[in-house]
Structures are given as C-alpha cells and as structure tokens.
Amino acid sequence: DVIIHHIDSSGNPLNEDTVVYEKFGTTIEATKYINAKEGYKFDHVEGETSATIDSDTKELTLVYKKKAGGNVTVRYIDENGNAIAGVSDQIIKGEWGDSYDAATPEYQISIPGYYLDEEKLPQNMTGKFDDSPKEVIYIYKKDKTVVNVHDSTLYVGNEWKAEENFDSALDKDGNAVDFKDIKVTGDVNTNEPGKYDVSYSYEGVQSKATITVKDNVLRFSSVPSELSFNESKISTHTETILRKDPNWKIIVEEDRFKKSNWRVTARLSEGFKDSSGNTLPDDILLFRKENQSDQWINSETEVNVFDGESNDKETLYDISWNQNEGPLLQVAPGTVKVGKYTADITWNLIDAPV
C-alpha cells in the first residue's frame, strides 16, 4: 500500500492520510490524490512524486499553502454617498481564514472638515478573509463646527472682557455653543498700548481675535519748520503781507476714547531780527480771523489761532486759514529797514476749548 500525507507549509497535518491499495507493481502518482482543505491550495510534492506498490508500505507527501483571501476595501463617503475629495480608499490584504480589523484609528481616519458618523458604523469592521472581496464603508458627516470672533480697538484705560470679541459658535451638528464652553487663550493689557492676539477654540476649531490697545493721542503730527511771507518793498503806508504758501498748514492728530475739543495757540518765543541784529517791533506779526478783532502775536501774548472740534470719523485735522486770514505781517511806515528778518514761533496744542 501507499500512504499519502497532506500537510501545510509548516509540516502540520491538514487532512487525514490517504491510503491507496492497488495491484502489486502499480505506480501511484501523488498528484492524483490532491485533497485540499478549504482555504488551502496544492503547492508541491515533498520528496518522491510517485511510488510503486510492492511488499513494503510507501509514503508520499503533498504540501498545501493557504490561499489569499479576497481584499477588504475600506471606503469613505459623505452623507449623500459621495466619495470625499482627497481621501483614498484603503486596501487590507490577508490569507484565507485570517482575521482583519478595520476598526482601528489606521482605518477610522480623521478627515478635515468631517467627522465619523458613529451611529452608522458598518457591521463588518472586523471579520475574516475568505474567497470573496469585501467593502467596509465609513460614513462621514460634514463638520459644522465654527467659532466666530472679531477684531476690536480699545484705548488705554478701557476695560476689556473676552466675551466682547466673541460673536457665535456652532458644534459639529450646527447647534449653538454657549460662550462658557469656549476655551479662551491670551489676555489684553489695557494699560499698555499694543496688539494682543486672543484665541477662541472649541473642539479643535480655533479663531483668533486681534485687540489693538491705542494710546489716547492729542499731538502735532506735522509742523512745517518755516512759515515764510512774501517779499515786499518799504512803503509809505501800512502794508499787509501774505504768507508765501497759501496752503501752509499744521496737522494735528487726535485719537482718544473720550473726544473733547482742543485749540492751538501761537506765541513769539524770539522776536524778529536780521543778520545784523536789527529788530522789528512786537506789533508786526498779526493774527486775523473773520468776525474777530486782529491780535498781535508777540512774546508777551499767546494768541488762540485755531479751535479744534473732535469727531468720531477723523484722526487728522488740518490747521489752516484762508489766504487773507491767519498769521500775516502788517508793516507800518518807518518801522523796518531793508533786510531779511526771522523769528521763532512756538505753537501750543491745548486740550481744552477756549
């Protein structure tokens, strides 16, 4: 007789041995007795491939190996059954009868803008490979989580609370989220001018608000270094000399939380004189304004030359006058000699109306 063994690639028995009885001298081919167990397929004959029946018992060995199982394809779709852009299927491979597990984080992936619908998890997330290919389909819902904030501007000394820059928030299902459930990171020092970034986050979604703390400013933004007047000839009657630049102006910057009116004054800090030391009288630099008496700007008198009215729309204010108004020179006969005269004017910005 001939005994045929059926083993796996590790030498373990798979099926009961096949015993073949035939006439004396009959040749037995091992491959005619292939008997593959479910999930296995014939691989090769180990040793002799045939044996002839005689008075001795002969043994032949057939070796089997596991078949490849059908692939498990893990797919990702949205609520409408559509593939999610930029997300590829994953393929799990294995041998017949082996276990697979698609319920791990490797396959239950995070997708930006979506979240896994755990109420519709597939039943075949785990299982065993067999002859048939399988699909494990995960459904993801659009993540509606959002945190809305806005930037703002404060002034030194103002109070600030984090909820002032919070507008609204929704959870992943679109339900409103209360401010108390928002995590706030960052703070604002309202005593120190600067820009402060404060983050507002909920369930991994974060928005940033920039809070600008500004100093309360009232200052000269621009004061020309020279105020020139037209050249004139000595005359026998009083002459009024206009400014050379009719568009000459001073610019005041006013940016404060509490708006209030202000004014600009002028005074001669050093009187007119030429390079030879000749001086001019104090009554030569005139300030003129409609419906107001002329005033002399000199070293003894500080003259109010502009009244500023603050508003919420502007921060820069032009200090200027009509051509025949504002600072002018008025030269009386016999009060000056030929020459080029200069003086120093001090402009003061006063945080108070007249």
CSV table of C-alpha atoms in Angstrom, one decimal:
chain,number,residue,atom,x,y,z
A,1,ASP,CA,0.0,0.0,0.0
A,2,VAL,CA,0.9,3.7,-0.3
A,3,ILE,CA,0.2,6.3,2.3
A,4,ILE,CA,-0.2,9.9,1.1
A,5,HIS,CA,0.2,12.6,3.8
A,6,HIS,CA,-1.5,16.1,3.5
A,7,ILE,CA,0.4,18.8,5.3
A,8,ASP,CA,0.7,22.6,5.3
A,9,SER,CA,3.9,24.6,4.6
A,10,SER,CA,4.9,24.3,8.3
A,11,GLY,CA,4.5,20.5,8.3
A,12,ASN,CA,1.2,20.4,10.2
A,13,PRO,CA,-1.3,17.8,9.1
A,14,LEU,CA,-4.3,19.2,7.2
A,15,ASN,CA,-6.4,16.2,6.3
A,16,GLU,CA,-6.3,12.5,7.2
A,17,ASP,CA,-3.8,10.5,5.3
A,18,THR,CA,-4.9,8.8,2.1
A,19,VAL,CA,-4.2,5.1,1.9
A,20,VAL,CA,-4.0,3.7,-1.6
A,21,TYR,CA,-4.4,-0.1,-2.2
A,22,GLU,CA,-3.7,-1.3,-5.8
A,23,LYS,CA,-2.3,-4.4,-7.5
A,24,PHE,CA,1.3,-5.3,-7.0
A,25,GLY,CA,3.6,-3.3,-9.3
A,26,THR,CA,1.1,-0.4,-9.8
A,27,THR,CA,2.7,3.1,-9.8
A,28,ILE,CA,0.9,5.6,-7.7
A,29,GLU,CA,1.2,9.3,-8.7
A,30,ALA,CA,0.9,11.6,-5.6
A,31,THR,CA,-0.8,14.5,-7.5
A,32,LYS,CA,-3.7,12.2,-8.4
A,33,TYR,CA,-4.7,12.3,-4.8
A,34,ILE,CA,-4.7,16.0,-4.0
A,35,ASN,CA,-7.2,16.8,-1.3
A,36,ALA,CA,-7.0,20.5,-0.4
A,37,LYS,CA,-8.7,21.6,2.8
A,38,GLU,CA,-11.0,24.7,2.5
A,39,GLY,CA,-8.9,27.8,2.3
A,40,TYR,CA,-5.8,25.9,1.0
A,41,LYS,CA,-4.4,25.1,-2.4
A,42,PHE,CA,-1.9,22.5,-3.5
A,43,ASP,CA,1.7,23.8,-3.6
A,44,HIS,CA,4.1,20.9,-4.3
A,45,VAL,CA,5.1,17.3,-3.6
A,46,GLU,CA,7.7,16.9,-0.9
A,47,GLY,CA,10.2,14.2,-1.8
A,48,GLU,CA,9.2,11.4,-4.2
A,49,THR,CA,6.4,12.2,-6.5
A,50,SER,CA,5.3,8.6,-7.1
A,51,ALA,CA,5.7,5.1,-5.5
A,52,THR,CA,5.2,1.5,-6.8
A,53,ILE,CA,3.2,-0.9,-4.8
A,54,ASP,CA,5.2,-3.9,-3.5
A,55,SER,CA,5.5,-5.8,-0.3
A,56,ASP,CA,6.6,-2.6,1.6
A,57,THR,CA,4.5,0.4,2.7
A,58,LYS,CA,5.5,3.5,0.8
A,59,GLU,CA,4.8,7.2,1.8
A,60,LEU,CA,4.3,10.3,-0.3
A,61,THR,CA,3.7,13.8,1.0
A,62,LEU,CA,1.6,16.6,-0.6
A,63,VAL,CA,2.2,20.1,0.7
A,64,TYR,CA,-0.5,22.8,0.7
A,65,LYS,CA,-0.4,26.5,1.3
A,66,LYS,CA,-3.1,29.0,2.3
A,67,LYS,CA,-5.0,30.8,-0.4
A,68,ALA,CA,-5.0,34.6,-0.5
A,69,GLY,CA,-8.2,35.9,0.9
A,70,GLY,CA,-10.4,38.4,-1.0
A,71,ASN,CA,-9.2,42.0,-0.5
A,72,VAL,CA,-11.0,44.2,2.1
A,73,THR,CA,-11.6,47.7,0.7
A,74,VAL,CA,-12.2,50.4,3.3
A,75,ARG,CA,-14.1,53.3,1.7
A,76,TYR,CA,-15.0,56.8,2.9
A,77,ILE,CA,-18.2,58.6,1.8
A,78,ASP,CA,-20.3,61.5,2.9
A,79,GLU,CA,-23.9,61.5,4.0
A,80,ASN,CA,-25.0,61.7,0.3
A,81,GLY,CA,-23.0,58.6,-0.6
A,82,ASN,CA,-20.3,60.6,-2.5
A,83,ALA,CA,-16.6,59.9,-2.2
A,84,ILE,CA,-14.9,62.6,-0.1
A,85,ALA,CA,-12.5,64.6,-2.2
A,86,GLY,CA,-8.8,64.0,-1.5
A,87,VAL,CA,-9.5,60.8,0.5
A,88,SER,CA,-8.4,57.5,-1.0
A,89,ASP,CA,-9.7,54.0,-0.3
A,90,GLN,CA,-7.5,51.7,1.8
A,91,ILE,CA,-6.9,48.0,0.9
A,92,ILE,CA,-6.4,45.3,3.6
A,93,LYS,CA,-4.9,42.1,2.4
A,94,GLY,CA,-4.5,38.7,4.1
A,95,GLU,CA,-4.7,35.0,3.8
A,96,TRP,CA,-7.8,33.0,3.8
A,97,GLY,CA,-9.2,32.5,7.3
A,98,ASP,CA,-7.0,35.2,8.9
A,99,SER,CA,-8.7,38.0,10.8
A,100,TYR,CA,-8.8,41.6,9.7
A,101,ASP,CA,-9.6,44.7,11.8
A,102,ALA,CA,-10.7,47.9,10.2
A,103,ALA,CA,-12.0,49.4,13.4
A,104,THR,CA,-8.6,50.8,14.4
A,105,PRO,CA,-7.5,54.5,14.0
A,106,GLU,CA,-5.5,53.5,11.0
A,107,TYR,CA,-8.8,53.0,9.1
A,108,GLN,CA,-11.2,55.1,11.1
A,109,ILE,CA,-9.3,58.2,9.9
A,110,SER,CA,-9.6,61.9,10.7
A,111,ILE,CA,-10.8,63.9,7.7
A,112,PRO,CA,-10.5,67.7,7.9
A,113,GLY,CA,-14.0,69.2,7.8
A,114,TYR,CA,-15.7,65.9,8.6
A,115,TYR,CA,-16.4,63.6,11.4
A,116,LEU,CA,-17.2,59.9,11.5
A,117,ASP,CA,-20.9,59.1,12.0
A,118,GLU,CA,-20.6,56.6,14.8
A,119,GLU,CA,-24.3,55.9,14.7
A,120,LYS,CA,-23.9,54.3,11.2
A,121,LEU,CA,-20.8,52.2,11.7
A,122,PRO,CA,-20.6,49.2,9.4
A,123,GLN,CA,-21.2,45.7,10.8
A,124,ASN,CA,-18.2,44.2,9.0
A,125,MET,CA,-15.5,46.4,10.5
A,126,THR,CA,-13.9,43.2,11.8
A,127,GLY,CA,-14.0,39.7,10.3
A,128,LYS,CA,-12.1,37.0,8.5
A,129,PHE,CA,-10.7,36.8,5.0
A,130,ASP,CA,-12.5,34.3,2.7
A,131,ASP,CA,-12.8,33.9,-1.1
A,132,SER,CA,-15.0,37.0,-1.5
A,133,PRO,CA,-13.8,40.6,-1.6
A,134,LYS,CA,-15.4,42.9,1.0
A,135,GLU,CA,-16.1,46.6,1.4
A,136,VAL,CA,-16.1,48.3,4.8
A,137,ILE,CA,-17.8,51.7,4.2
A,138,TYR,CA,-17.5,54.5,6.7
A,139,ILE,CA,-19.9,57.4,6.5
A,140,TYR,CA,-18.7,60.9,7.5
A,141,LYS,CA,-20.8,63.9,8.2
A,142,LYS,CA,-19.8,67.4,7.4
A,143,ASP,CA,-18.3,69.1,10.5
A,144,LYS,CA,-20.2,72.3,11.1
A,145,THR,CA,-18.0,73.4,14.0
A,146,VAL,CA,-17.2,77.1,13.7
A,147,VAL,CA,-16.1,79.8,16.1
A,148,ASN,CA,-16.8,83.4,15.0
A,149,VAL,CA,-14.9,86.3,16.6
A,150,HIS,CA,-14.0,89.9,15.6
A,151,ASP,CA,-11.1,92.3,16.0
A,152,SER,CA,-11.5,95.4,18.0
A,153,THR,CA,-9.8,98.6,19.1
A,154,LEU,CA,-9.5,99.9,22.6
A,155,TYR,CA,-7.8,102.8,24.3
A,156,VAL,CA,-5.5,102.8,27.3
A,157,GLY,CA,-7.6,102.7,30.4
A,158,ASN,CA,-10.7,100.9,28.8
A,159,GLU,CA,-12.0,97.7,30.3
A,160,TRP,CA,-11.9,94.5,28.3
A,161,LYS,CA,-13.7,91.2,28.6
A,162,ALA,CA,-13.0,88.1,26.4
A,163,GLU,CA,-16.7,87.7,25.5
A,164,GLU,CA,-16.7,91.2,23.9
A,165,ASN,CA,-14.9,89.8,20.9
A,166,PHE,CA,-16.9,86.6,20.7
A,167,ASP,CA,-19.7,86.5,18.2
A,168,SER,CA,-21.0,83.0,18.0
A,169,ALA,CA,-20.1,79.3,17.7
A,170,LEU,CA,-21.6,76.1,16.4
A,171,ASP,CA,-20.9,72.5,17.3
A,172,LYS,CA,-20.3,69.7,14.7
A,173,ASP,CA,-24.0,69.3,14.2
A,174,GLY,CA,-24.7,73.0,13.8
A,175,ASN,CA,-26.1,73.6,17.3
A,176,ALA,CA,-25.3,76.9,19.0
A,177,VAL,CA,-22.5,76.8,21.6
A,178,ASP,CA,-22.5,79.0,24.7
A,179,PHE,CA,-19.5,81.2,25.4
A,180,LYS,CA,-18.9,79.4,28.7
A,181,ASP,CA,-17.9,76.3,26.6
A,182,ILE,CA,-15.3,78.2,24.6
A,183,LYS,CA,-11.7,78.0,25.6
A,184,VAL,CA,-10.0,81.4,25.6
A,185,THR,CA,-6.2,81.7,25.4
A,186,GLY,CA,-4.5,85.0,25.8
A,187,ASP,CA,-5.1,88.3,27.6
A,188,VAL,CA,-5.2,92.0,26.9
A,189,ASN,CA,-3.3,94.6,29.0
A,190,THR,CA,-5.4,97.7,28.6
A,191,ASN,CA,-2.7,99.8,30.4
A,192,GLU,CA,-0.1,99.1,27.7
A,193,PRO,CA,-0.6,100.1,24.0
A,194,GLY,CA,-0.1,97.3,21.5
A,195,LYS,CA,-1.7,94.5,19.6
A,196,TYR,CA,-2.9,91.5,21.5
A,197,ASP,CA,-3.9,88.2,19.9
A,198,VAL,CA,-6.5,86.1,21.8
A,199,SER,CA,-7.6,82.7,20.6
A,200,TYR,CA,-11.1,81.2,21.0
A,201,SER,CA,-11.4,77.4,20.5
A,202,TYR,CA,-14.0,74.7,20.6
A,203,GLU,CA,-13.5,71.0,19.8
A,204,GLY,CA,-10.2,71.7,17.9
A,205,VAL,CA,-11.5,74.6,15.9
A,206,GLN,CA,-9.8,77.9,16.7
A,207,SER,CA,-10.3,81.5,15.7
A,208,LYS,CA,-8.1,84.5,16.6
A,209,ALA,CA,-9.2,88.0,17.5
A,210,THR,CA,-6.7,90.9,17.5
A,211,ILE,CA,-7.4,93.5,20.1
A,212,THR,CA,-5.5,96.8,19.5
A,213,VAL,CA,-4.9,99.0,22.5
A,214,LYS,CA,-4.2,102.5,21.4
A,215,ASP,CA,-2.8,105.3,23.5
A,216,ASN,CA,-5.0,108.4,23.8
A,217,VAL,CA,-3.3,110.8,21.4
A,218,LEU,CA,-3.5,114.5,21.0
A,219,ARG,CA,-0.4,115.9,19.4
A,220,PHE,CA,1.1,117.8,16.5
A,221,SER,CA,1.5,115.3,13.6
A,222,SER,CA,3.2,117.8,11.3
A,223,VAL,CA,4.5,121.3,11.9
A,224,PRO,CA,6.5,122.9,9.0
A,225,SER,CA,9.9,124.2,10.0
A,226,GLU,CA,9.3,127.5,8.3
A,227,LEU,CA,6.5,129.9,7.8
A,228,SER,CA,7.5,132.4,5.1
A,229,PHE,CA,5.9,135.6,3.9
A,230,ASN,CA,6.0,137.3,0.6
A,231,GLU,CA,8.8,139.8,-0.1
A,232,SER,CA,7.7,143.5,0.0
A,233,LYS,CA,9.1,146.9,-0.5
A,234,ILE,CA,9.3,149.6,2.1
A,235,SER,CA,6.2,151.7,1.7
A,236,THR,CA,4.8,155.0,2.8
A,237,HIS,CA,1.6,153.3,4.0
A,238,THR,CA,0.8,150.3,6.1
A,239,GLU,CA,1.3,147.0,4.2
A,240,THR,CA,-0.3,143.6,5.0
A,241,ILE,CA,2.0,140.9,3.7
A,242,LEU,CA,0.5,137.4,3.0
A,243,ARG,CA,2.0,134.0,3.5
A,244,LYS,CA,4.2,132.8,0.6
A,245,ASP,CA,2.5,129.4,0.6
A,246,PRO,CA,-1.3,129.9,0.7
A,247,ASN,CA,-1.7,126.1,1.5
A,248,TRP,CA,0.7,126.2,4.5
A,249,LYS,CA,-0.8,124.2,7.4
A,250,ILE,CA,-0.2,122.4,10.6
A,251,ILE,CA,-1.6,118.8,11.1
A,252,VAL,CA,-3.0,117.7,14.5
A,253,GLU,CA,-3.5,114.1,15.3
A,254,GLU,CA,-6.4,113.4,17.8
A,255,ASP,CA,-7.3,109.8,18.6
A,256,ARG,CA,-8.8,109.4,22.0
A,257,PHE,CA,-11.5,107.3,23.6
A,258,LYS,CA,-13.2,110.4,25.1
A,259,LYS,CA,-13.4,113.0,22.4
A,260,SER,CA,-13.1,116.7,23.5
A,261,ASN,CA,-12.4,119.9,21.8
A,262,TRP,CA,-9.0,121.4,21.7
A,263,ARG,CA,-7.2,124.5,20.5
A,264,VAL,CA,-3.9,125.7,19.0
A,265,THR,CA,-2.1,128.9,20.2
A,266,ALA,CA,0.9,130.8,18.9
A,267,ARG,CA,3.5,133.0,20.6
A,268,LEU,CA,6.8,134.5,19.6
A,269,SER,CA,9.5,132.8,21.6
A,270,GLU,CA,12.1,135.0,19.9
A,271,GLY,CA,11.3,138.3,18.1
A,272,PHE,CA,12.1,139.3,14.5
A,273,LYS,CA,15.7,140.4,13.7
A,274,ASP,CA,18.0,140.3,10.8
A,275,SER,CA,21.6,139.1,10.4
A,276,SER,CA,22.9,142.5,11.6
A,277,GLY,CA,20.9,142.3,14.8
A,278,ASN,CA,18.3,144.9,13.7
A,279,THR,CA,15.0,144.1,15.3
A,280,LEU,CA,11.3,144.7,14.5
A,281,PRO,CA,8.6,145.9,16.8
A,282,ASP,CA,6.3,143.4,18.6
A,283,ASP,CA,3.3,144.7,16.6
A,284,ILE,CA,4.2,143.2,13.3
A,285,LEU,CA,3.0,139.6,13.3
A,286,LEU,CA,-0.7,139.7,13.1
A,287,PHE,CA,-3.4,137.0,13.5
A,288,ARG,CA,-6.6,137.8,11.6
A,289,LYS,CA,-9.8,135.9,11.7
A,290,GLU,CA,-13.2,136.8,10.3
A,291,ASN,CA,-15.7,138.3,12.7
A,292,GLN,CA,-12.8,138.7,15.3
A,293,SER,CA,-10.6,141.6,16.1
A,294,ASP,CA,-7.0,141.4,14.9
A,295,GLN,CA,-4.5,140.2,17.5
A,296,TRP,CA,-0.7,140.7,17.7
A,297,ILE,CA,1.3,137.5,18.1
A,298,ASN,CA,4.3,138.5,20.2
A,299,SER,CA,6.5,137.3,23.1
A,300,GLU,CA,4.0,138.5,25.7
A,301,THR,CA,0.8,137.3,24.2
A,302,GLU,CA,-0.3,133.8,23.5
A,303,VAL,CA,-2.9,134.0,20.8
A,304,ASN,CA,-5.6,131.4,20.1
A,305,VAL,CA,-5.3,130.7,16.4
A,306,PHE,CA,-7.5,127.6,15.9
A,307,ASP,CA,-10.4,125.9,17.6
A,308,GLY,CA,-10.5,122.1,17.1
A,309,GLU,CA,-13.7,120.2,17.2
A,310,SER,CA,-13.2,116.4,17.5
A,311,ASN,CA,-15.4,113.8,15.8
A,312,ASP,CA,-15.5,110.0,15.5
A,313,LYS,CA,-14.6,109.8,11.8
A,314,GLU,CA,-11.3,111.7,11.7
A,315,THR,CA,-8.0,111.4,13.4
A,316,LEU,CA,-6.0,114.0,11.5
A,317,TYR,CA,-7.0,117.7,11.4
A,318,ASP,CA,-5.6,120.4,9.2
A,319,ILE,CA,-4.8,123.7,10.9
A,320,SER,CA,-5.0,126.2,8.0
A,321,TRP,CA,-6.7,129.5,7.1
A,322,ASN,CA,-8.0,131.4,4.1
A,323,GLN,CA,-5.3,133.3,2.3
A,324,ASN,CA,-6.2,136.7,3.9
A,325,GLU,CA,-6.6,135.2,7.3
A,326,GLY,CA,-4.4,133.5,9.9
A,327,PRO,CA,-0.8,134.7,10.6
A,328,LEU,CA,0.1,137.8,8.5
A,329,LEU,CA,2.7,140.5,8.6
A,330,GLN,CA,1.5,144.1,9.0
A,331,VAL,CA,4.3,146.6,8.4
A,332,ALA,CA,3.7,150.3,9.3
A,333,PRO,CA,5.8,153.0,7.5
A,334,GLY,CA,9.1,153.7,9.1
A,335,THR,CA,9.2,150.6,11.4
A,336,VAL,CA,11.6,148.4,9.3
A,337,LYS,CA,14.8,148.6,7.5
A,338,VAL,CA,15.7,146.7,4.4
A,339,GLY,CA,16.7,143.2,5.3
A,340,LYS,CA,15.7,139.6,5.8
A,341,TYR,CA,14.1,139.1,9.2
A,342,THR,CA,13.4,135.8,11.1
A,343,ALA,CA,11.7,135.0,14.3
A,344,ASP,CA,10.8,131.8,16.3
A,345,ILE,CA,7.1,130.9,16.8
A,346,THR,CA,6.0,128.5,19.5
A,347,TRP,CA,2.8,126.6,18.7
A,348,ASN,CA,1.0,125.1,21.6
A,349,LEU,CA,-1.7,122.4,21.5
A,350,ILE,CA,-4.1,122.7,24.4
A,351,ASP,CA,-6.5,120.0,25.5
A,352,ALA,CA,-9.3,122.4,26.3
A,353,PRO,CA,-11.6,124.7,24.4
A,354,VAL,CA,-11.2,128.5,24.7
